[in-house]
Amino acid sequence: MIPQNLGSETNIKLPFSFILFSIIAMILSQTLFLVNGESLINGIYRIPAIWSAAHLFILGWALMIAMGSMYQLVPVAFLTPIWSEKFGFIQFGVTAIGIVWFAGALYISPESALIPGVVMLAGILLFIVQMGMTLRKQAKPNILTIFVGSALLCLFITIAFGITLVISMNTGFAGSYYTSIFKSHILIGTAGWFTLLIFGFSYKMAPMFSLSHGYPMNLAKYVFGMYAAGLIMVVLSFFLDHSIMLTGGFLLLLIGFSLFLYHISIIVKKRIKKKLDRPFSFALLAIIFGEIIHLLAFIAAVTNTLNVFVGPLMAAYLFLWIAFSIIGYLYKIVPFLWWTHKYSQIIGKKDVPALKDMINEKLALPLFIIFILGVGIVSGGLVLGLAVLFYIGQSLILLASIIFGGAILAVMKK
Amino acid sequence: MNLQEQVELVEKIRTNLKKVIDPELNINIVDLGLIYDISLLEDRVAAITMTLTTPGCPLHDSIVGGVKYCLLEMEEIDDVDVQVVWEPAWSPEKMTEAGLRAIGR
């Protein structure tokens, strides 16, 4: 028997700082999308207000939540404490100031976004340093380390591409590769950073939330191999302008994602907990959405129509796969964080609530339905160019964001 | 303390440990099969060998802390040594019937 004791839980103020910031960014970004509906319906995406909203959503919400969740999950999943909590608070401050300043600059005067952009990127770099130093301390690296480590590498590459884009815009440097770098920036930032991160943590959280036991893990290395190879091939196709390579890359991404779906389905089938809770089911639903989007992207690549469908596909990927995964898991993570803060010193002495009593689970189903309806109606509005559909759908997303934020804040009253 | 009293105290400890709940599953750690061994190192010092359902469980520190608090609340116990082990690994077979019922099995 190998005894092991831990003391690796993170100061709750650190992950909560990120989560509270992200709730505000989510509501603000969805409001900005709503009030700029006319531009979106007319296919005008490259205007300052939309840039601002998109960056607030992707960086202010999704990235900040991912960072906050990692401050909590990395120590417990990798059995190693965070390298430096003090450094974590500094990193939060720099990144938060950077994102607010950057989004504000994009809205008011995009030409002055360089310095705030650099501050924001510095904050993200500090995060990579923090996590890199933390993962280095892990006693026994495993497949999760590969997923999370590669996700961090992708985040670094995304930043490198982002800086190159800014320099290119200002100086003309690598101007002939601007479009290739831009596409790679988006791909590696979404399918690289977010997806590999969600894959990695799903392998930890899915068995925990379903109490699964006796499932094989060998498929995970094939999931990683296929998906990583797909990412590399698609990036190469952007730079070489090679359509067959692009199709091949999307095929590898589809195979990698399908293997992940299959693997998670095996894990869930091996579960001991009979009834899955709704937030976790929502995260599982996001995987099915992700599979459909990968299939559609591959079909678009085969039929050479990727240019036509890339906008709706990206939006679907961001909302239905990445955002829904995050929302589903966050509904589980936040109650756990607050429970640990409030009850970990009382457990064993007095009665303590269950995690499901910490958050309004009855709200979960209608909330998730409103999100799905909202995204569906917005997509319909954008594809058909119908303003009324867009406004109804976007209002639903904003409403769901506010309810979601309220549900998260209400946990702190428990 | 004679042998009979020791056996009774170990059983009292086991019963008391049912106050420690896994908050994710809402099942006590005894019925969940997390407690491998309860012994007495000295008259008023208990030793618990236990596991968790998975290494890297986010509730590791809370549950281990709960075991300590729970036993230190007992008037018969002054000190407790908790060892968390991963070998043998937890498996559903270690759950009691009450535990299995609680998760719908």
Coordinates of C-alpha atoms in Angstrom, one line a residue:
Chain A
M1 CA 0.0 0.0 0.0
I2 CA 1.4 3.4 -0.9
P3 CA 0.2 6.1 1.5
Q4 CA -0.4 9.5 0.0
N5 CA -1.5 12.7 1.6
L6 CA -2.2 15.9 -0.2
G7 CA -2.4 19.6 0.7
S8 CA -2.9 20.8 -2.8
E9 CA -6.2 22.7 -2.9
T10 CA -5.9 26.2 -4.3
N11 CA -7.0 29.3 -2.4
I12 CA -10.6 29.7 -3.5
K13 CA -10.2 33.4 -4.2
L14 CA -8.0 32.7 -7.2
P15 CA -10.3 30.5 -9.3
F16 CA -13.3 32.6 -8.2
S17 CA -11.7 35.9 -9.4
F18 CA -11.5 34.4 -12.9
I19 CA -15.0 33.0 -12.8
L20 CA -16.6 36.2 -11.5
F21 CA -14.7 38.2 -14.2
S22 CA -15.9 35.7 -16.8
I23 CA -19.6 36.1 -15.9
I24 CA -19.4 39.9 -16.4
A25 CA -17.5 39.4 -19.7
M26 CA -20.1 36.8 -20.9
I27 CA -23.1 39.1 -20.2
L28 CA -21.3 42.2 -21.7
S29 CA -20.2 40.3 -24.9
Q30 CA -23.7 38.9 -25.5
T31 CA -25.2 42.4 -25.0
L32 CA -22.7 43.8 -27.6
F33 CA -23.7 41.1 -30.0
L34 CA -27.4 41.9 -29.5
V35 CA -27.0 45.7 -30.1
N36 CA -24.9 45.1 -33.2
G37 CA -27.3 42.6 -34.7
E38 CA -27.8 44.5 -37.9
S39 CA -24.1 44.3 -38.9
L40 CA -24.0 40.6 -38.1
I41 CA -27.1 39.9 -40.1
N42 CA -25.6 41.8 -43.1
G43 CA -22.4 39.6 -42.7
I44 CA -20.3 42.6 -41.5
Y45 CA -18.2 40.9 -38.9
R46 CA -15.1 43.1 -39.1
I47 CA -16.3 46.2 -37.3
P48 CA -14.9 47.4 -33.9
A49 CA -17.9 46.5 -31.8
I50 CA -18.0 43.0 -33.1
W51 CA -14.3 42.5 -32.6
S52 CA -14.7 43.8 -29.1
A53 CA -17.7 41.5 -28.4
A54 CA -15.9 38.5 -29.9
H55 CA -12.7 39.0 -27.9
L56 CA -14.7 39.6 -24.7
F57 CA -16.6 36.4 -25.3
I58 CA -13.6 34.2 -26.3
L59 CA -10.9 35.8 -24.1
G60 CA -13.0 37.5 -21.3
W61 CA -15.3 34.6 -20.9
A62 CA -14.0 31.3 -22.3
L63 CA -10.3 31.8 -21.7
M64 CA -10.7 33.3 -18.2
I65 CA -13.0 30.5 -17.2
A66 CA -10.6 27.9 -18.6
M67 CA -7.8 29.6 -16.6
G68 CA -9.8 29.8 -13.4
S69 CA -10.9 26.1 -13.7
M70 CA -7.3 25.1 -14.3
Y71 CA -6.2 26.8 -11.1
Q72 CA -8.6 24.5 -9.4
L73 CA -8.4 21.3 -11.5
V74 CA -4.7 21.1 -12.2
P75 CA -3.6 20.7 -8.5
V76 CA -6.3 18.0 -7.8
A77 CA -6.0 16.1 -11.2
F78 CA -2.2 16.2 -11.3
L79 CA -1.6 15.8 -7.6
T80 CA 0.6 18.8 -7.4
P81 CA 0.0 22.2 -5.9
I82 CA 0.0 25.4 -8.0
W83 CA 3.5 26.6 -8.5
S84 CA 2.8 30.1 -7.0
E85 CA -0.6 31.4 -5.8
K86 CA 0.8 34.9 -5.5
F87 CA 2.0 34.8 -9.1
G88 CA -1.5 33.5 -9.9
F89 CA -3.2 36.7 -8.5
I90 CA -0.7 38.9 -10.4
Q91 CA -1.4 36.9 -13.6
F92 CA -5.2 37.4 -13.0
G93 CA -4.7 41.1 -12.5
V94 CA -2.6 41.6 -15.6
T95 CA -4.8 39.4 -17.8
A96 CA -8.0 41.0 -16.6
I97 CA -6.7 44.6 -17.1
G98 CA -5.4 43.5 -20.5
I99 CA -8.7 42.0 -21.7
V100 CA -10.8 45.0 -20.5
W101 CA -8.4 47.5 -21.9
F102 CA -8.0 45.5 -25.2
A103 CA -11.8 45.0 -25.7
G104 CA -12.4 48.7 -24.8
A105 CA -9.7 49.8 -27.3
L106 CA -11.1 47.6 -30.0
Y107 CA -14.5 49.3 -29.5
I108 CA -13.4 52.9 -29.2
S109 CA -10.2 53.1 -31.3
P110 CA -8.9 49.8 -32.8
E111 CA -5.7 51.5 -33.9
S112 CA -4.7 52.0 -30.3
A113 CA -5.2 48.3 -29.4
L114 CA -1.5 47.4 -29.7
I115 CA -0.4 48.2 -26.1
P116 CA -3.5 46.8 -24.3
G117 CA -3.1 43.7 -26.6
V118 CA 0.5 43.3 -25.4
V119 CA -0.6 43.6 -21.8
M120 CA -3.3 41.0 -22.4
L121 CA -0.9 38.6 -24.1
A122 CA 1.6 39.1 -21.3
G123 CA -1.1 38.0 -18.8
I124 CA -1.7 34.9 -20.9
L125 CA 2.0 34.2 -21.1
L126 CA 2.3 34.5 -17.3
F127 CA -0.5 31.8 -17.1
I128 CA 1.5 29.5 -19.4
V129 CA 4.6 30.0 -17.2
Q130 CA 2.5 29.2 -14.1
M131 CA 1.0 26.0 -15.5
G132 CA 4.2 24.9 -17.1
M133 CA 6.0 25.2 -13.8
T134 CA 3.2 23.4 -12.1
L135 CA 3.1 20.5 -14.5
R136 CA 6.9 20.2 -14.3
K137 CA 6.5 19.3 -10.6
Q138 CA 4.1 16.4 -11.4
A139 CA 5.6 13.2 -10.1
K140 CA 4.2 10.9 -12.8
P141 CA 3.2 12.5 -16.1
N142 CA 0.3 10.7 -17.8
I143 CA -2.0 11.0 -20.8
L144 CA -3.8 13.9 -19.2
T145 CA -0.5 15.7 -18.9
I146 CA 0.0 15.3 -22.7
F147 CA -3.5 16.7 -23.4
V148 CA -3.2 19.6 -21.1
G149 CA 0.5 20.3 -21.9
S150 CA -0.3 20.3 -25.6
A151 CA -3.2 22.6 -25.0
L152 CA -0.9 25.0 -23.3
L153 CA 1.5 24.7 -26.2
C154 CA -1.3 25.6 -28.5
L155 CA -2.2 28.6 -26.4
F156 CA 1.4 29.7 -26.7
I157 CA 1.4 29.2 -30.5
T158 CA -2.0 31.1 -30.7
I159 CA -0.3 34.0 -28.9
A160 CA 2.7 33.9 -31.2
F161 CA 0.5 33.9 -34.2
G162 CA -1.5 36.8 -32.7
I163 CA 1.6 38.9 -32.1
T164 CA 2.8 38.2 -35.6
L165 CA -0.6 39.3 -37.0
V166 CA -0.4 42.6 -35.0
I167 CA 3.2 43.2 -36.3
S168 CA 2.1 42.3 -39.8
M169 CA -0.8 44.7 -39.7
N170 CA 1.5 47.5 -38.5
T171 CA 4.6 46.9 -40.5
G172 CA 3.6 44.7 -43.4
F173 CA 5.9 41.9 -42.1
A174 CA 5.0 38.5 -43.5
G175 CA 2.2 40.2 -45.3
S176 CA 1.8 37.4 -47.9
Y177 CA 1.2 35.0 -45.1
Y178 CA -1.3 37.2 -43.2
T179 CA -4.4 35.1 -44.1
S180 CA -2.6 31.8 -43.4
I181 CA -1.4 33.1 -40.0
F182 CA -4.9 34.4 -39.2
K183 CA -6.6 31.1 -40.0
S184 CA -3.9 29.2 -38.0
H185 CA -4.4 31.6 -35.1
I186 CA -8.2 30.8 -35.0
L187 CA -7.7 27.0 -35.5
I188 CA -5.0 26.6 -32.9
G189 CA -6.7 28.9 -30.5
T190 CA -10.0 27.0 -30.7
A191 CA -9.4 23.4 -31.8
G192 CA -5.9 23.3 -30.3
W193 CA -6.1 25.1 -27.0
F194 CA -9.8 24.7 -26.0
T195 CA -10.5 21.3 -27.5
L196 CA -7.4 19.5 -26.3
L197 CA -8.0 21.1 -22.8
I198 CA -11.6 19.9 -22.8
F199 CA -10.5 16.4 -24.0
G200 CA -7.9 16.2 -21.2
F201 CA -10.2 17.3 -18.4
S202 CA -13.1 15.3 -19.7
Y203 CA -11.0 12.2 -19.1
K204 CA -10.8 13.2 -15.5
M205 CA -14.3 14.5 -15.0
A206 CA -16.4 12.1 -17.0
P207 CA -15.4 9.0 -14.9
M208 CA -15.8 11.1 -11.7
F209 CA -19.2 12.4 -12.4
S210 CA -20.5 9.1 -13.6
L211 CA -18.5 7.0 -11.1
S212 CA -17.2 4.9 -13.9
H213 CA -14.9 2.0 -13.2
G214 CA -12.9 -0.5 -15.2
Y215 CA -12.8 1.4 -18.5
P216 CA -9.8 1.2 -20.8
M217 CA -7.7 4.3 -21.3
N218 CA -5.5 3.2 -24.2
L219 CA -7.9 4.8 -26.8
A220 CA -6.9 8.2 -25.4
K221 CA -3.5 8.2 -27.1
Y222 CA -5.1 7.5 -30.5
V223 CA -7.5 10.4 -29.8
F224 CA -4.5 12.6 -29.1
G225 CA -2.5 11.4 -32.0
M226 CA -5.2 11.7 -34.6
Y227 CA -6.4 15.2 -33.4
A228 CA -2.9 16.6 -33.1
A229 CA -1.9 15.3 -36.5
G230 CA -5.1 16.8 -37.9
L231 CA -4.3 20.2 -36.4
I232 CA -0.7 20.1 -37.9
M233 CA -2.0 19.0 -41.3
V234 CA -4.7 21.7 -41.5
V235 CA -2.2 24.4 -40.4
L236 CA 0.3 23.2 -43.1
S237 CA -2.5 23.3 -45.7
F238 CA -3.1 26.9 -44.8
F239 CA 0.5 27.9 -45.5
L240 CA 0.9 25.6 -48.6
D241 CA -2.6 26.4 -49.9
H242 CA -3.1 22.6 -50.5
S243 CA -6.7 21.5 -50.7
I244 CA -6.1 17.8 -50.5
M245 CA -4.0 18.3 -47.4
L246 CA -6.8 20.5 -45.9
T247 CA -9.3 17.7 -46.5
G248 CA -6.9 15.1 -45.1
G249 CA -6.4 17.3 -42.0
F250 CA -10.2 17.7 -41.4
L251 CA -10.5 13.9 -41.9
L252 CA -7.9 13.3 -39.1
L253 CA -9.7 15.9 -36.9
L254 CA -13.0 14.1 -37.5
I255 CA -11.4 10.7 -36.7
G256 CA -9.8 12.0 -33.6
F257 CA -13.0 13.6 -32.4
S258 CA -15.1 10.5 -33.2
L259 CA -12.6 8.3 -31.2
F260 CA -13.0 10.7 -28.3
L261 CA -16.8 10.5 -28.5
Y262 CA -16.5 6.6 -28.7
H263 CA -14.1 6.6 -25.8
I264 CA -16.3 8.8 -23.6
S265 CA -19.4 6.6 -24.5
I266 CA -17.4 3.6 -23.2
I267 CA -16.6 5.4 -20.0
V268 CA -20.2 6.4 -19.5
K269 CA -21.4 2.9 -20.2
K270 CA -19.1 1.5 -17.5
R271 CA -20.6 3.9 -15.0
I272 CA -21.9 2.8 -11.6
K273 CA -24.0 5.9 -10.9
K274 CA -27.3 5.0 -12.7
K275 CA -28.7 8.5 -13.3
L276 CA -26.5 11.2 -14.7
D277 CA -27.1 14.7 -13.5
R278 CA -28.2 17.4 -16.0
P279 CA -25.1 19.6 -16.1
F280 CA -22.9 16.6 -16.9
S281 CA -25.4 15.4 -19.5
F282 CA -25.2 18.8 -21.1
A283 CA -21.4 18.5 -21.3
L284 CA -21.9 15.1 -22.9
L285 CA -24.4 16.6 -25.4
A286 CA -21.8 19.2 -26.3
I287 CA -19.6 16.3 -27.5
I288 CA -22.3 15.1 -29.8
F289 CA -22.7 18.6 -31.2
G290 CA -18.9 18.7 -31.6
E291 CA -19.0 15.4 -33.6
I292 CA -21.7 16.8 -35.9
I293 CA -19.7 20.0 -36.5
H294 CA -16.5 18.1 -37.3
L295 CA -18.5 15.9 -39.7
L296 CA -20.0 19.0 -41.4
A297 CA -16.6 20.7 -41.6
F298 CA -15.1 17.6 -43.2
I299 CA -18.0 17.5 -45.8
A300 CA -17.4 21.2 -46.4
A301 CA -13.7 20.5 -47.0
V302 CA -14.5 17.6 -49.4
T303 CA -17.0 19.7 -51.3
N304 CA -14.7 22.7 -51.4
T305 CA -17.4 24.9 -49.7
L306 CA -15.4 25.6 -46.5
N307 CA -15.2 29.3 -47.5
V308 CA -18.9 29.5 -47.6
F309 CA -19.7 27.7 -44.3
V310 CA -16.7 28.7 -42.2
G311 CA -18.5 31.5 -40.3
P312 CA -21.5 29.4 -39.1
L313 CA -19.3 26.4 -38.5
M314 CA -16.9 28.5 -36.3
A315 CA -19.9 30.0 -34.4
A316 CA -21.3 26.5 -33.9
Y317 CA -17.9 25.2 -32.8
L318 CA -17.5 28.0 -30.3
F319 CA -21.0 27.8 -28.8
L320 CA -22.3 24.3 -29.2
W321 CA -19.0 22.5 -28.5
I322 CA -16.7 24.8 -26.5
A323 CA -19.1 27.0 -24.6
F324 CA -21.6 24.2 -23.9
S325 CA -18.8 22.0 -22.5
I326 CA -17.6 24.8 -20.3
I327 CA -21.1 25.7 -19.1
G328 CA -21.9 22.0 -18.3
Y329 CA -18.7 21.5 -16.4
L330 CA -18.8 24.9 -14.7
Y331 CA -22.2 24.1 -13.3
K332 CA -20.4 21.2 -11.5
I333 CA -17.1 23.0 -10.7
V334 CA -18.4 26.1 -9.0
P335 CA -20.6 24.3 -6.4
F336 CA -17.6 22.1 -5.6
L337 CA -15.3 25.2 -5.1
W338 CA -17.8 26.9 -2.8
W339 CA -18.6 23.6 -0.9
T340 CA -14.8 23.1 -0.3
H341 CA -14.5 26.6 0.9
K342 CA -17.5 26.5 3.2
Y343 CA -17.8 23.0 4.4
S344 CA -14.5 21.2 4.2
Q345 CA -13.8 22.2 7.8
I346 CA -17.2 21.0 9.0
I347 CA -17.6 17.7 7.2
G348 CA -17.5 14.9 9.8
K349 CA -18.6 17.2 12.6
K350 CA -22.0 18.4 11.3
D351 CA -24.4 17.6 8.5
V352 CA -23.2 19.1 5.2
P353 CA -25.1 19.6 2.0
A354 CA -24.5 17.5 -1.1
L355 CA -22.9 19.3 -4.1
K356 CA -26.2 19.1 -6.1
D357 CA -27.9 21.1 -3.3
M358 CA -25.4 23.9 -3.8
I359 CA -26.7 25.1 -7.1
N360 CA -30.2 25.2 -8.5
E361 CA -30.3 22.0 -10.5
K362 CA -33.9 22.4 -11.5
L363 CA -32.8 25.5 -13.3
A364 CA -30.3 23.5 -15.3
L365 CA -32.6 22.0 -17.9
P366 CA -34.6 25.1 -18.8
L367 CA -31.4 27.1 -18.9
F368 CA -29.7 24.6 -21.2
I369 CA -32.8 24.5 -23.4
I370 CA -32.8 28.3 -23.7
F371 CA -29.1 28.3 -24.6
I372 CA -29.7 25.6 -27.3
L373 CA -32.8 27.4 -28.7
G374 CA -31.0 30.7 -28.7
V375 CA -28.0 29.4 -30.6
G376 CA -30.2 27.6 -33.0
I377 CA -32.4 30.6 -33.7
V378 CA -29.4 33.0 -34.0
S379 CA -27.8 30.6 -36.5
G380 CA -31.0 30.4 -38.5
G381 CA -31.3 34.2 -38.5
L382 CA -27.7 34.6 -39.7
V383 CA -28.0 32.0 -42.4
L384 CA -31.4 33.2 -43.7
G385 CA -30.5 36.9 -43.1
L386 CA -33.7 37.4 -41.0
A387 CA -33.2 40.1 -38.4
V388 CA -36.2 39.1 -36.3
L389 CA -34.8 35.6 -35.8
F390 CA -31.4 36.9 -34.8
Y391 CA -32.8 39.3 -32.2
I392 CA -35.1 36.7 -30.7
G393 CA -32.3 34.1 -30.6
Q394 CA -29.6 36.6 -29.3
S395 CA -32.1 37.9 -26.6
L396 CA -32.5 34.2 -25.5
I397 CA -28.7 33.8 -25.3
L398 CA -28.4 37.0 -23.3
L399 CA -31.2 35.9 -21.0
A400 CA -29.6 32.5 -20.5
S401 CA -26.2 34.2 -19.8
I402 CA -27.8 36.3 -17.1
I403 CA -29.7 33.4 -15.5
F404 CA -26.4 31.3 -15.7
G405 CA -24.5 34.1 -14.0
G406 CA -27.2 34.5 -11.4
A407 CA -27.1 30.7 -10.7
I408 CA -23.4 30.8 -10.3
L409 CA -23.5 33.8 -7.9
A410 CA -26.3 32.2 -5.9
V411 CA -24.0 29.4 -5.0
M412 CA -22.0 31.8 -2.9
K413 CA -25.1 32.3 -0.7
K414 CA -25.3 28.6 0.2
Chain B
M1 CA -9.0 -1.7 27.2
N2 CA -9.8 -5.4 26.7
L3 CA -10.3 -7.0 23.3
Q4 CA -14.1 -6.9 23.5
E5 CA -14.0 -3.1 24.2
Q6 CA -11.5 -2.6 21.4
V7 CA -13.9 -4.4 18.9
E8 CA -16.8 -2.3 20.2
L9 CA -14.8 0.9 19.8
V10 CA -13.8 0.0 16.2
E11 CA -17.4 -0.6 15.4
K12 CA -18.4 2.7 17.0
I13 CA -15.8 4.4 14.9
R14 CA -17.2 2.7 11.7
T15 CA -20.7 3.9 12.6
N16 CA -19.5 7.4 13.3
L17 CA -17.6 7.5 10.0
K18 CA -20.9 7.3 8.2
K19 CA -21.3 11.0 9.1
V20 CA -18.7 11.7 6.5
I21 CA -20.5 12.1 3.2
D22 CA -19.0 12.1 -0.3
P23 CA -20.8 15.3 -1.4
E24 CA -20.7 14.5 -5.1
L25 CA -22.4 11.1 -4.7
N26 CA -24.2 11.9 -1.5
I27 CA -23.2 8.6 0.0
N28 CA -21.3 8.1 3.3
I29 CA -17.7 6.9 2.9
V30 CA -18.3 3.6 4.7
D31 CA -21.1 2.5 2.4
L32 CA -19.0 3.8 -0.5
G33 CA -16.4 1.3 0.5
L34 CA -13.6 3.8 1.0
I35 CA -12.6 2.6 4.5
Y36 CA -10.2 -0.3 4.3
D37 CA -9.1 -0.7 7.9
I38 CA -9.9 0.7 11.3
S39 CA -7.5 -0.1 14.2
L40 CA -6.3 1.3 17.5
L41 CA -2.7 2.2 17.7
E42 CA -3.1 3.0 21.4
D43 CA -6.1 3.2 23.7
R44 CA -7.2 6.6 22.5
V45 CA -5.4 6.8 19.1
A46 CA -7.2 5.5 16.0
A47 CA -5.6 4.5 12.7
I48 CA -7.7 4.6 9.5
T49 CA -6.5 3.2 6.2
M50 CA -8.7 4.4 3.4
T51 CA -8.9 5.2 -0.3
L52 CA -10.8 7.4 -2.6
T53 CA -12.7 6.4 -5.8
T54 CA -9.9 7.8 -8.0
P55 CA -6.5 9.3 -7.4
G56 CA -6.7 13.0 -8.0
C57 CA -10.2 13.2 -6.6
P58 CA -11.0 16.9 -6.0
L59 CA -12.5 16.0 -2.7
H60 CA -9.3 14.3 -1.4
D61 CA -8.4 16.9 1.3
S62 CA -12.0 17.5 2.3
I63 CA -12.9 13.8 2.8
V64 CA -9.6 13.0 4.6
G65 CA -10.1 16.1 6.8
G66 CA -13.7 15.0 7.5
V67 CA -12.5 11.6 8.7
K68 CA -10.1 13.3 11.1
Y69 CA -12.7 15.8 12.4
C70 CA -15.3 13.0 12.8
L71 CA -13.1 10.8 15.0
L72 CA -11.7 13.7 17.0
E73 CA -15.3 14.6 17.9
M74 CA -15.6 11.2 19.7
E75 CA -14.9 11.4 23.4
E76 CA -13.0 8.0 23.3
I77 CA -10.4 9.3 20.7
D78 CA -7.7 11.9 21.3
D79 CA -5.7 11.4 18.1
V80 CA -6.1 9.9 14.7
D81 CA -3.7 8.8 11.9
V82 CA -5.3 8.7 8.4
Q83 CA -3.4 6.9 5.6
V84 CA -4.8 7.3 2.1
V85 CA -3.7 4.4 -0.1
W86 CA -4.3 3.6 -3.8
E87 CA -3.4 -0.1 -3.6
P88 CA -5.7 -2.0 -3.7
A89 CA -7.6 0.4 -5.9
W90 CA -11.2 1.2 -5.0
S91 CA -13.8 -0.8 -7.0
P92 CA -17.6 -0.9 -6.9
E93 CA -17.4 -4.4 -5.3
K94 CA -16.2 -2.6 -2.1
M95 CA -19.6 -0.8 -1.8
T96 CA -22.2 -2.0 0.6
E97 CA -25.7 -2.8 -0.5
A98 CA -26.9 0.4 1.0
G99 CA -24.3 2.3 -1.0
L100 CA -25.3 0.6 -4.2
R101 CA -29.0 1.4 -3.6
A102 CA -28.1 5.0 -3.0
I103 CA -26.7 5.4 -6.5
G104 CA -29.7 3.6 -8.1
R105 CA -28.2 0.1 -8.4

